[in-house]
């Protein structure tokens, strides 16, 4: 599992994460405490677990806000397992589902399921299960028919089963948990959630399929929980309709004023943003792990690619055991860089067949929403358990995923909203461990730093020139003339040239680069709200953007396909398709 064991006498960083009490003092069953200690290696609860577990055991609804990597998953799963194992009438599969955990992505679904399996090891009568997009529906139906006590689900697939799987029994449902609640809404699942809540809430009046089933546990009171590292006013609607007098955990005294609302539909809520943002105080600062070192680098557009490759080379040469995640804005960009890194050979000596070698020798994986489900699963699992590897991903990896020992997060394409920045960097520095993050910004984008600052997120500049100066050209380190500009740095120029020749020489790579260029531009124009002022396509030189995909073509050539794309985008916008497609591209 790679989880760090908590100890009461831990280091300074650990003391920011772990509580000075035991799991049993929180009221959990001794067998469950043994399980946490022996099978999972958890000696003591984290701070958020120490706060949340007693509240959840008491039956109160809760809103839980705690930094990334602080153990929120066990904070809600452990008390549910405790309460379920304690029923006088031991629960059976035929009782159907008691707890439902909703998560935004498939990988998170599998991850929560894995943790749940471990927690349930000695409670064999409580059955864990999951349903999610991309899986075989009939197999899921069969599993639901047999009965799943604690079900983890992505919203779309759950709704499908609620509507179409008559044997799915949820009359005994007691808990609904929204893990990464804000993200579920951002992904446009608002309507699904509304419908899910309506369907589940209708159990007392009798949903058609559940009409004749008398709940075996009629005393059951519903208890709902919302969790995220970035709970903000956007979850207001969801909190209002799903939580009853909730306890706020980790909101530092700031209250989210729960507004009444008719709809959870994200697009509607965006349109009304001005209306409600006046009334609702924003939950100011986001919590980023204190030990995380956050840097940014100012990189001219046309030098982005050689700088990315250089920083990766630097990181993997610096530490033998290195795990790095690079975030891109689109699936096509992931595919392009993945293929490039898998094939690009280079020598800073005059190039001959003999002296060329792979530019980057590390194991590389990719993860995005356009991959086949099986490939997605393999990548996710493989990167998780590798000691040294690189993962190239879209935001599908940004939320909740717990990859042990990731040391560095690179945001090559900027994340957009500050919430996404926080979750992306949260894939490192988990549970008090060290970690570093690097944000690429073009000179025209540096106002984004002020946007982050508004949320209490402060970055310092990475010494990029110093790092680049360390790369020897023709093996003669001290012959390099020190450059004060990134884009005229000899190493950057040499690498860019080699990259362009490589792309030109491979038809497949050239195609991937063009495709990636087009979707990158589309994604760039899709920034919303205030961010539109910072990330303006008009401020960019499209020729330089093309260069960042190692494309030598005249901008006008590439520009044609861009024009086609933007035209299509305009049409899609008219019929409301664009947003949906953007969402689909990350999940
Ligand atoms: N009490 C504990 N002692 C030691 N390790 C723990 C403890 N609780 C959780 N962990 C480990 O800490 C890591 C982070 O936990 P988890 O993924 O639940 O964090 P999170 O707060 O949900 O993060 P995110 O906001 O990114 O989703 C996991 O590897 C988990 O196994």
Coordinates of C-alpha atoms and ligand atoms in Angstrom, one line a residue:
X1 CA 0.0 0.0 0.0
X2 CA 3.0 2.2 0.6
X3 CA 1.2 4.1 3.3
X4 CA 3.3 5.8 5.8
X5 CA 2.9 4.5 9.3
X6 CA 1.8 7.1 11.7
X7 CA 3.5 7.1 15.1
X8 CA 2.7 9.4 18.0
X9 CA 6.4 10.4 18.2
X10 CA 6.6 11.2 14.5
X11 CA 8.6 13.9 12.8
X12 CA 7.5 17.5 12.6
X13 CA 5.7 17.0 9.3
X14 CA 3.9 14.0 10.6
X15 CA 2.7 16.0 13.6
X16 CA 0.7 18.2 11.2
X17 CA -1.1 15.1 10.0
X18 CA -1.4 12.6 12.9
X19 CA -3.5 12.9 16.0
X20 CA -2.3 12.0 19.5
X21 CA -5.0 9.4 20.2
X22 CA -5.7 5.9 19.1
X23 CA -8.3 4.4 16.8
X24 CA -9.9 2.5 19.7
X25 CA -10.3 5.7 21.7
X26 CA -12.5 7.0 18.9
X27 CA -14.9 4.2 19.5
X28 CA -14.1 1.8 16.7
X29 CA -14.5 -1.9 17.2
X30 CA -11.3 -3.7 18.4
X31 CA -11.3 -6.0 15.4
X32 CA -11.4 -3.0 13.1
X33 CA -8.6 -1.3 15.0
X34 CA -6.5 -4.5 14.7
X35 CA -7.3 -4.5 11.0
X36 CA -6.2 -0.9 10.6
X37 CA -3.0 -1.6 12.4
X38 CA -2.0 -5.1 11.3
X39 CA -3.2 -5.2 7.7
X40 CA -3.0 -1.6 6.8
X41 CA -0.1 -0.4 9.0
X42 CA -2.1 2.5 10.5
X43 CA -0.9 3.0 14.1
X44 CA -2.8 6.1 14.9
X45 CA -5.5 8.2 13.2
X46 CA -4.8 11.2 11.2
X47 CA -6.1 14.5 12.5
X48 CA -9.1 14.5 10.1
X49 CA -9.9 10.9 11.0
X50 CA -9.8 11.8 14.7
X51 CA -12.2 14.7 14.1
X52 CA -14.5 12.9 11.6
X53 CA -14.9 9.4 13.0
X54 CA -16.7 10.3 16.2
X55 CA -19.0 12.7 14.3
X56 CA -19.9 10.0 11.7
X57 CA -20.3 7.4 14.5
X58 CA -22.9 9.7 16.1
X59 CA -25.0 9.6 13.0
X60 CA -24.7 13.4 12.1
X61 CA -24.5 14.6 8.5
X62 CA -21.1 16.1 7.9
X63 CA -19.1 18.3 5.5
X64 CA -15.4 17.4 5.7
X65 CA -12.6 19.6 4.4
X66 CA -9.0 18.6 4.9
X67 CA -5.8 18.9 2.8
X68 CA -5.0 16.3 0.1
X69 CA -3.5 13.1 1.3
X70 CA -4.6 13.3 4.9
X71 CA -6.7 10.1 5.1
X72 CA -10.2 11.2 4.3
X73 CA -11.1 7.9 2.7
X74 CA -10.7 5.9 6.0
X75 CA -12.2 8.8 7.9
X76 CA -15.6 7.9 6.3
X77 CA -15.2 4.1 5.6
X78 CA -14.0 3.1 9.1
X79 CA -17.1 4.4 11.0
X80 CA -19.4 2.9 8.4
X81 CA -17.8 -0.5 8.7
X82 CA -17.9 -0.2 12.5
X83 CA -21.7 0.6 12.5
X84 CA -22.5 -2.1 10.0
X85 CA -20.7 -4.8 11.7
X86 CA -22.5 -3.9 15.0
X87 CA -26.1 -4.5 13.8
X88 CA -27.9 -7.0 16.1
X89 CA -29.4 -8.6 13.1
X90 CA -26.2 -9.4 11.2
X91 CA -26.6 -7.9 7.7
X92 CA -26.9 -10.2 4.7
X93 CA -26.3 -9.9 1.0
X94 CA -30.1 -10.1 0.5
X95 CA -30.5 -6.9 2.5
X96 CA -29.0 -5.0 -0.5
X97 CA -27.0 -1.8 -0.2
X98 CA -26.5 0.1 3.0
X99 CA -23.8 2.6 2.0
X100 CA -23.2 4.3 -1.3
X101 CA -20.0 6.2 -2.1
X102 CA -20.1 8.4 -5.1
X103 CA -16.8 9.4 -6.7
X104 CA -16.0 11.4 -9.9
X105 CA -13.6 9.0 -11.7
X106 CA -13.2 5.3 -12.4
X107 CA -9.7 5.1 -10.9
X108 CA -10.9 6.6 -7.6
X109 CA -13.7 4.1 -7.6
X110 CA -11.2 1.2 -7.8
X111 CA -9.0 2.8 -5.2
X112 CA -11.7 3.3 -2.6
X113 CA -12.9 -0.3 -3.3
X114 CA -9.4 -1.6 -2.7
X115 CA -9.2 0.2 0.7
X116 CA -12.7 -1.0 1.6
X117 CA -11.7 -4.6 0.8
X118 CA -8.8 -4.3 3.3
X119 CA -11.0 -2.8 6.0
X120 CA -13.6 -5.6 5.6
X121 CA -11.1 -8.5 5.6
X122 CA -12.4 -9.7 9.0
X123 CA -16.1 -8.8 8.4
X124 CA -16.8 -11.2 5.6
X125 CA -20.6 -10.8 5.8
X126 CA -20.3 -7.1 4.7
X127 CA -19.9 -7.2 0.9
X128 CA -18.0 -4.5 -0.9
X129 CA -18.6 -3.7 -4.6
X130 CA -18.4 -1.1 -7.3
X131 CA -20.1 0.0 -10.5
X132 CA -18.6 2.4 -12.9
X133 CA -18.5 3.5 -16.5
X134 CA -16.5 1.3 -18.9
X135 CA -17.3 -1.9 -17.1
X136 CA -19.5 -4.8 -18.2
X137 CA -23.1 -3.8 -17.3
X138 CA -24.5 -7.3 -17.2
X139 CA -21.8 -8.5 -14.8
X140 CA -22.5 -5.5 -12.6
X141 CA -26.2 -6.3 -12.7
X142 CA -25.5 -9.9 -11.5
X143 CA -23.4 -8.6 -8.7
X144 CA -26.1 -6.1 -7.6
X145 CA -28.6 -8.9 -7.7
X146 CA -26.6 -11.0 -5.3
X147 CA -26.3 -7.9 -3.1
X148 CA -23.6 -5.4 -2.3
X149 CA -23.5 -3.9 1.2
X150 CA -21.2 -1.0 0.5
X151 CA -21.2 0.2 -3.1
X152 CA -18.7 2.6 -4.7
X153 CA -20.0 4.2 -7.9
X154 CA -19.4 6.8 -10.5
X155 CA -22.6 8.9 -10.9
X156 CA -23.6 8.0 -14.5
X157 CA -23.4 4.3 -14.1
X158 CA -25.1 4.4 -10.8
X159 CA -28.0 6.3 -12.3
X160 CA -28.2 3.7 -15.1
X161 CA -28.6 0.9 -12.6
X162 CA -31.0 2.8 -10.4
X163 CA -33.2 3.1 -13.5
X164 CA -32.6 -0.2 -15.2
X165 CA -31.6 -2.8 -12.7
X166 CA -34.7 -3.9 -11.0
X167 CA -32.9 -6.3 -8.6
X168 CA -30.7 -3.5 -7.2
X169 CA -32.0 -3.2 -3.7
X170 CA -31.5 0.0 -1.7
X171 CA -34.4 0.0 0.8
X172 CA -31.9 -0.3 3.6
X173 CA -29.7 2.5 2.3
X174 CA -28.4 4.5 5.3
X175 CA -25.3 6.4 4.0
X176 CA -24.6 8.5 0.9
X177 CA -21.1 9.8 0.6
X178 CA -19.9 12.3 -1.9
X179 CA -16.1 11.9 -2.1
X180 CA -14.6 14.9 -4.0
X181 CA -18.0 16.4 -4.0
X182 CA -17.0 19.6 -5.8
X183 CA -15.5 17.7 -8.7
X184 CA -18.6 15.5 -9.2
X185 CA -20.5 18.7 -9.8
X186 CA -17.8 20.3 -11.9
X187 CA -17.8 17.3 -14.2
X188 CA -21.3 18.1 -15.1
X189 CA -22.9 15.3 -13.0
X190 CA -25.2 17.8 -11.2
X191 CA -28.3 16.6 -13.0
X192 CA -27.4 13.0 -12.5
X193 CA -26.9 13.6 -8.8
X194 CA -30.2 15.4 -8.5
X195 CA -31.9 12.4 -10.1
X196 CA -30.0 9.9 -8.0
X197 CA -31.0 11.7 -4.8
X198 CA -34.6 11.9 -6.0
X199 CA -34.6 8.1 -6.8
X200 CA -33.0 7.2 -3.6
X201 CA -35.1 9.6 -1.6
X202 CA -38.2 8.1 -3.0
X203 CA -37.7 4.9 -1.3
X204 CA -40.2 5.7 1.5
X205 CA -43.0 6.6 -0.9
X206 CA -42.0 3.6 -2.9
X207 CA -39.9 3.6 -6.0
X208 CA -41.5 1.1 -8.4
X209 CA -38.9 -1.6 -8.1
X210 CA -38.6 -1.3 -4.3
X211 CA -42.3 -1.0 -3.5
X212 CA -42.9 -4.3 -2.0
X213 CA -39.7 -4.7 -0.1
X214 CA -40.0 -3.9 3.6
X215 CA -36.7 -2.6 5.0
X216 CA -35.3 -5.0 7.5
X217 CA -33.8 -2.1 9.3
X218 CA -36.8 0.2 9.5
X219 CA -35.1 2.3 12.2
X220 CA -32.4 3.4 9.8
X221 CA -31.8 7.2 9.5
X222 CA -30.2 8.5 6.5
X223 CA -26.7 10.0 7.0
X224 CA -25.0 11.9 4.2
X225 CA -21.4 13.1 4.0
X226 CA -19.6 15.5 1.6
X227 CA -15.8 15.5 1.5
X228 CA -13.1 17.3 -0.4
X229 CA -9.8 19.2 0.0
X230 CA -11.5 22.1 -1.8
X231 CA -15.0 22.4 -0.5
X232 CA -16.2 25.8 -1.6
X233 CA -19.4 27.6 -2.4
X234 CA -19.9 25.4 -5.4
X235 CA -21.0 22.5 -3.3
X236 CA -23.6 24.7 -1.7
X237 CA -26.5 23.3 -3.7
X238 CA -25.5 19.8 -3.1
X239 CA -25.0 20.4 0.6
X240 CA -28.3 22.1 0.9
X241 CA -30.4 19.3 -0.6
X242 CA -28.5 16.4 0.7
X243 CA -27.3 17.4 4.3
X244 CA -29.5 17.9 7.3
X245 CA -27.9 20.2 9.9
X246 CA -24.4 19.0 9.1
X247 CA -21.3 19.2 11.3
X248 CA -18.6 21.2 9.5
X249 CA -15.2 19.6 9.9
X250 CA -12.0 21.4 8.9
X251 CA -13.7 24.5 7.7
X252 CA -11.8 26.6 10.2
X253 CA -14.8 28.3 11.7
X254 CA -15.9 29.5 8.2
X255 CA -19.3 28.4 7.4
X256 CA -20.7 27.6 4.1
X257 CA -24.1 29.2 4.1
X258 CA -26.4 26.6 2.7
X259 CA -28.6 28.2 0.1
X260 CA -31.8 26.8 -1.2
X261 CA -31.7 26.0 -4.8
X262 CA -33.8 24.3 -7.4
X263 CA -31.2 22.7 -9.4
X264 CA -27.7 21.1 -9.2
X265 CA -27.1 21.6 -12.9
X266 CA -23.6 23.1 -13.1
X267 CA -24.2 25.2 -16.1
X268 CA -27.1 26.8 -14.5
X269 CA -25.1 27.4 -11.3
X270 CA -22.4 29.0 -13.4
X271 CA -24.9 31.3 -15.0
X272 CA -26.1 32.3 -11.6
X273 CA -22.6 32.6 -10.2
X274 CA -22.9 36.4 -9.7
X275 CA -26.2 36.1 -8.0
X276 CA -25.0 33.7 -5.3
X277 CA -21.4 34.7 -4.9
X278 CA -22.6 38.0 -3.4
X279 CA -24.5 36.2 -0.7
X280 CA -22.2 33.3 0.1
X281 CA -18.8 33.8 1.7
X282 CA -16.2 31.9 -0.2
X283 CA -14.2 29.4 1.8
X284 CA -11.1 31.5 1.5
X285 CA -7.9 29.6 1.5
X286 CA -7.3 26.1 0.3
X287 CA -5.3 23.7 2.4
X288 CA -2.1 22.6 0.7
X289 CA 0.3 20.2 2.5
X290 CA 2.6 22.5 4.5
X291 CA 5.7 20.6 3.6
X292 CA 5.0 20.8 -0.2
X293 CA 7.6 23.0 -2.0
X294 CA 5.7 24.9 -4.7
X295 CA 7.6 26.5 -7.6
X296 CA 6.7 28.0 -10.9
X297 CA 8.8 28.5 -14.0
X298 CA 8.4 31.2 -16.6
X299 CA 8.9 29.5 -20.0
X300 CA 8.5 31.2 -23.4
X301 CA 6.0 29.3 -25.5
X302 CA 8.4 28.1 -28.1
X303 CA 10.8 26.6 -25.6
X304 CA 8.3 24.7 -23.5
X305 CA 9.0 21.3 -25.0
X306 CA 12.8 21.3 -24.6
X307 CA 12.4 22.7 -21.1
X308 CA 9.9 20.0 -20.1
X309 CA 12.3 17.3 -21.4
X310 CA 15.2 18.9 -19.6
X311 CA 13.5 19.1 -16.3
X312 CA 12.4 15.5 -16.5
X313 CA 15.9 14.4 -17.4
X314 CA 17.3 16.4 -14.5
X315 CA 14.8 14.9 -12.0
X316 CA 15.4 11.3 -13.1
X317 CA 19.2 11.7 -13.1
X318 CA 19.1 13.5 -9.7
X319 CA 17.3 10.6 -8.0
X320 CA 17.5 7.0 -8.9
X321 CA 14.1 6.3 -7.4
X322 CA 12.0 9.0 -8.8
X323 CA 8.2 9.2 -9.3
X324 CA 6.9 12.2 -11.3
X325 CA 3.4 13.0 -12.7
X326 CA 3.0 15.5 -15.5
X327 CA -0.4 17.1 -16.1
X328 CA -1.6 18.1 -19.6
X329 CA -4.8 19.7 -20.7
X330 CA -5.9 17.2 -23.3
X331 CA -5.8 13.5 -24.0
X332 CA -4.1 14.2 -27.4
X333 CA -1.3 16.1 -25.6
X334 CA -0.8 13.1 -23.4
X335 CA -0.6 10.7 -26.3
X336 CA 1.8 12.9 -28.2
X337 CA 4.2 13.4 -25.3
X338 CA 3.9 9.7 -24.4
X339 CA 4.9 8.6 -27.9
X340 CA 7.6 11.2 -28.1
X341 CA 9.3 10.2 -24.8
X342 CA 9.0 6.5 -25.8
X343 CA 11.0 7.1 -29.0
X344 CA 13.1 10.2 -28.9
X345 CA 16.8 9.6 -29.0
X346 CA 19.3 12.3 -28.6
X347 CA 23.0 13.0 -28.2
X348 CA 24.5 16.4 -27.5
X349 CA 27.5 15.2 -29.5
X350 CA 27.3 15.4 -33.2
X351 CA 24.5 12.9 -34.0
X352 CA 25.5 9.5 -35.3
X353 CA 23.6 6.3 -35.1
X354 CA 26.2 5.0 -32.6
X355 CA 26.1 7.7 -30.0
X356 CA 22.4 8.3 -29.9
X357 CA 20.5 7.1 -26.9
X358 CA 17.0 7.4 -25.4
X359 CA 16.6 10.9 -24.1
X360 CA 14.8 9.7 -21.1
X361 CA 15.4 6.2 -19.8
X362 CA 12.6 6.0 -17.2
X363 CA 9.5 3.8 -17.4
X364 CA 6.7 6.0 -18.7
X365 CA 2.9 5.5 -18.3
X366 CA -0.1 7.5 -19.5
X367 CA -3.6 7.9 -18.2
X368 CA -6.5 9.7 -19.8
X369 CA -10.2 9.3 -20.4
X370 CA -10.0 8.3 -24.1
X371 CA -8.0 5.1 -23.3
X372 CA -9.6 1.7 -23.3
X373 CA -10.8 0.8 -19.8
X374 CA -8.4 -2.1 -19.5
X375 CA -5.4 0.1 -20.5
X376 CA -6.5 2.7 -18.0
X377 CA -6.6 0.1 -15.3
X378 CA -3.2 -1.3 -16.2
X379 CA -1.5 2.1 -16.3
X380 CA -3.0 3.1 -13.0
X381 CA -2.0 0.0 -11.2
X382 CA 1.4 -0.2 -12.7
X383 CA 2.4 3.4 -11.9
X384 CA 1.0 2.9 -8.4
X385 CA 3.4 0.1 -7.6
X386 CA 6.5 1.2 -9.6
X387 CA 9.4 2.5 -7.6
X388 CA 10.6 4.8 -10.3
X389 CA 8.4 6.0 -13.1
X390 CA 6.8 8.9 -15.0
X391 CA 3.1 9.3 -15.5
X392 CA 1.7 11.6 -18.2
X393 CA -1.9 12.4 -17.5
X394 CA -4.9 14.6 -17.9
X395 CA -6.9 15.8 -14.9
X396 CA -8.4 12.3 -14.6
X397 CA -5.5 11.7 -12.2
X398 CA -5.9 15.0 -10.3
X399 CA -8.5 13.9 -7.8
X400 CA -8.1 11.6 -4.9
X401 CA -5.6 9.2 -6.5
X402 CA -3.1 7.9 -4.0
X403 CA 0.1 7.0 -5.9
X404 CA 2.7 6.2 -3.2
X405 CA 6.0 8.1 -3.2
X406 CA 5.4 10.6 -6.0
X407 CA 8.0 13.2 -5.4
X408 CA 7.2 15.8 -8.1
X409 CA 4.2 17.1 -9.9
X410 CA 4.7 19.1 -13.0
X411 CA 1.8 21.1 -14.4
X412 CA 2.9 21.5 -17.9
X413 CA -0.4 22.9 -19.0
X414 CA -1.9 25.2 -16.4
X415 CA -4.8 23.8 -14.4
X416 CA -7.4 26.5 -14.7
X417 CA -9.2 26.9 -11.4
X418 CA -7.2 27.1 -8.2
X419 CA -9.1 24.0 -6.9
X420 CA -7.6 21.9 -9.7
X421 CA -4.1 23.3 -8.9
X422 CA -4.6 22.2 -5.3
X423 CA -5.7 18.7 -6.2
X424 CA -3.0 18.2 -8.9
X425 CA -0.2 19.1 -6.5
X426 CA -1.9 17.0 -3.9
X427 CA -0.7 13.8 -5.6
X428 CA 2.6 14.4 -3.9
X429 CA 3.5 15.4 -0.3
X430 CA 0.9 13.0 1.0
X431 CA 0.6 12.2 4.7
X432 CA 3.5 14.4 5.7
X433 CA 5.9 13.1 3.1
X434 CA 8.1 15.4 1.1
X435 CA 7.1 16.6 -2.3
X436 CA 7.7 19.3 -4.9
X437 CA 5.5 20.9 -7.5
X438 CA 6.4 22.9 -10.7
X439 CA 4.0 25.0 -12.6
X440 CA 4.8 26.0 -16.2
X441 CA 3.7 29.5 -17.0
X442 CA 4.3 31.4 -20.1
X443 CA 5.4 35.0 -19.5
X444 CA 1.9 36.3 -20.5
X445 CA 0.2 34.0 -18.0
X446 CA 2.0 35.0 -14.8
X447 CA -1.1 36.8 -13.5
X448 CA -2.3 33.3 -12.6
X449 CA 0.0 33.5 -9.7
X450 CA -2.1 36.2 -8.2
X451 CA -5.2 34.1 -8.7
X452 CA -3.6 31.3 -6.7
X453 CA -2.5 33.8 -4.1
X454 CA -6.1 34.8 -3.5
X455 CA -6.6 31.2 -2.2
X456 CA -3.5 31.4 0.0
X457 CA -1.4 29.4 -2.5
X458 CA 2.1 30.9 -2.8
X459 CA 4.8 29.9 -5.3
X460 CA 8.4 30.8 -5.7
X461 CA 10.3 30.9 -9.0
X462 CA 12.3 27.8 -10.0
X463 CA 16.0 28.5 -11.0
X464 CA 15.4 27.4 -14.5
X465 CA 18.6 28.9 -16.2
X466 CA 20.7 27.3 -13.5
X467 CA 19.2 23.9 -14.2
X468 CA 19.7 24.3 -18.0
X469 CA 23.3 25.4 -17.6
X470 CA 24.0 22.0 -16.2
X471 CA 23.4 20.2 -19.4
X472 CA 26.7 19.8 -21.3
X473 CA 26.7 20.5 -25.0
X474 CA 29.2 18.3 -26.8
X475 CA 30.3 17.2 -23.4
X476 CA 32.0 20.5 -22.7
X477 CA 30.2 22.0 -19.8
X478 CA 32.3 25.0 -19.4
X479 CA 32.2 26.0 -23.0
X480 CA 28.6 26.8 -22.8
X481 CA 28.1 30.5 -23.0
X482 CA 25.8 31.4 -20.2
X483 CA 22.6 32.7 -21.6
X484 CA 20.2 35.0 -19.8
X485 CA 17.3 34.0 -22.0
X486 CA 15.6 30.7 -22.0
X487 CA 14.7 30.8 -25.7
X488 CA 18.3 31.5 -26.8
X489 CA 19.9 29.1 -24.4
X490 CA 22.3 26.8 -26.5
X491 CA 21.0 23.6 -24.9
X492 CA 17.4 24.6 -25.5
X493 CA 18.1 25.5 -29.1
X494 CA 20.0 22.3 -29.7
X495 CA 17.2 20.2 -28.2
X496 CA 14.5 22.0 -30.0
X497 CA 16.2 21.4 -33.3
X498 CA 16.7 17.7 -32.6
X499 CA 13.0 17.4 -31.6
X500 CA 11.8 19.1 -34.8
X501 CA 14.0 16.9 -37.0
X502 CA 12.7 13.8 -35.1
X503 CA 9.0 14.9 -35.6
X504 CA 9.6 15.6 -39.3
X505 CA 11.2 12.2 -39.8
X506 CA 8.2 10.3 -38.4
X507 CA 4.9 10.6 -40.1
X508 CA 3.1 9.1 -37.1
X509 CA 4.7 11.6 -34.7
X510 CA 4.0 14.5 -37.0
X511 CA 0.3 13.5 -37.0
X512 CA 0.1 13.2 -33.3
X513 CA 1.8 16.6 -32.9
X514 CA -0.7 18.3 -35.2
X515 CA -3.6 16.7 -33.4
X516 CA -2.2 17.6 -30.0
X517 CA -1.6 21.2 -31.2
X518 CA -5.3 21.6 -32.3
X519 CA -6.8 20.2 -29.1
X520 CA -4.3 22.2 -27.0
X521 CA -5.6 25.4 -28.7
X522 CA -9.2 24.4 -28.2
X523 CA -8.6 23.6 -24.5
X524 CA -6.8 26.9 -24.1
X525 CA -9.8 28.8 -25.5
X526 CA -12.1 26.9 -23.1
X527 CA -10.9 28.6 -19.9
X528 CA -13.8 30.1 -18.0
X529 CA -14.7 33.1 -15.8
X530 CA -11.8 35.3 -14.7
X531 CA -9.3 32.9 -16.2
X532 CA -10.3 34.0 -19.7
X533 CA -8.4 37.2 -19.0
X534 CA -5.2 35.4 -18.1
X535 CA -5.3 32.6 -20.6
X536 CA -6.1 34.4 -23.8
X537 CA -5.4 32.7 -27.1
X538 CA -5.1 36.1 -28.7
X539 CA -2.0 36.8 -26.6
X540 CA -0.2 33.8 -27.9
X541 CA 1.8 33.4 -31.1
X542 CA 0.4 30.3 -32.7
X543 CA 3.7 29.6 -34.5
X544 CA 5.3 29.4 -31.0
X545 CA 2.5 27.1 -29.9
X546 CA 3.2 24.9 -32.9
X547 CA 6.9 24.9 -31.9
X548 CA 6.0 23.6 -28.5
X549 CA 4.8 20.5 -30.3
X550 CA 8.1 20.4 -32.2
X551 CA 6.2 21.4 -35.4
X552 CA 8.2 23.4 -37.9
X553 CA 5.3 24.1 -40.2
X554 CA 4.2 27.5 -40.9
X555 CA 1.6 28.6 -38.5
X556 CA -0.8 29.3 -41.4
X557 CA -0.7 25.6 -42.3
X558 CA -1.4 24.4 -38.8
X559 CA -3.7 27.4 -38.4
X560 CA -6.1 26.0 -41.1
X561 CA -6.9 23.1 -39.0
X562 CA -7.2 25.4 -36.0
X563 CA -9.7 27.5 -37.9
X564 CA -11.7 24.4 -38.6
X565 CA -11.6 23.5 -35.0
X566 CA -12.7 26.9 -33.8
X567 CA -15.5 27.0 -36.3
X568 CA -16.7 23.6 -35.1
X569 CA -16.3 24.8 -31.5
X570 CA -18.6 27.8 -32.3
X571 CA -21.2 25.5 -33.7
X572 CA -20.9 23.1 -30.8
X573 CA -21.3 25.9 -28.4
X574 CA -24.5 26.9 -30.1
X575 CA -25.9 23.4 -29.5
X576 CA -24.3 23.1 -26.1
X577 CA -22.0 20.2 -26.9
X578 CA -18.6 21.7 -26.3
X579 CA -18.6 21.6 -22.6
X580 CA -19.7 18.0 -22.5
X581 CA -16.9 17.0 -24.8
X582 CA -14.3 18.8 -22.7
X583 CA -15.6 16.9 -19.6
X584 CA -15.5 13.6 -21.5
X585 CA -11.9 14.2 -22.4
X586 CA -10.7 14.1 -18.9
X587 CA -12.8 11.4 -17.4
Ligands
LIG1 N1 -4.1 6.7 10.0 C1 -3.3 6.5 9.0 N2 -2.0 6.1 9.2 C2 -1.2 5.9 8.1 N3 -1.6 6.0 6.8 C3 -2.8 6.4 6.6 C4 -3.8 6.6 7.6 N4 -4.9 7.0 7.1 C5 -4.7 7.0 5.7 N5 -3.5 6.6 5.4 C6 -2.8 6.6 4.1 O1 -2.7 8.0 3.7 C7 -2.8 8.1 2.3 C8 -3.8 9.2 1.9 O2 -5.1 8.8 2.2 P1 -6.3 9.2 1.3 O3 -6.1 8.8 -0.1 O4 -7.6 8.8 2.0 O5 -6.2 10.8 1.5 P2 -7.3 11.9 1.1 O6 -7.3 12.9 2.2 O7 -8.6 11.3 0.6 O8 -6.6 12.6 -0.2 P3 -7.2 13.4 -1.5 O9 -7.8 14.7 -1.0 O10 -6.1 13.6 -2.4 O11 -8.3 12.5 -2.0 C9 -3.2 6.7 1.8 O12 -2.0 6.0 1.3 C10 -3.7 6.0 3.0 O13 -3.5 4.6 2.9

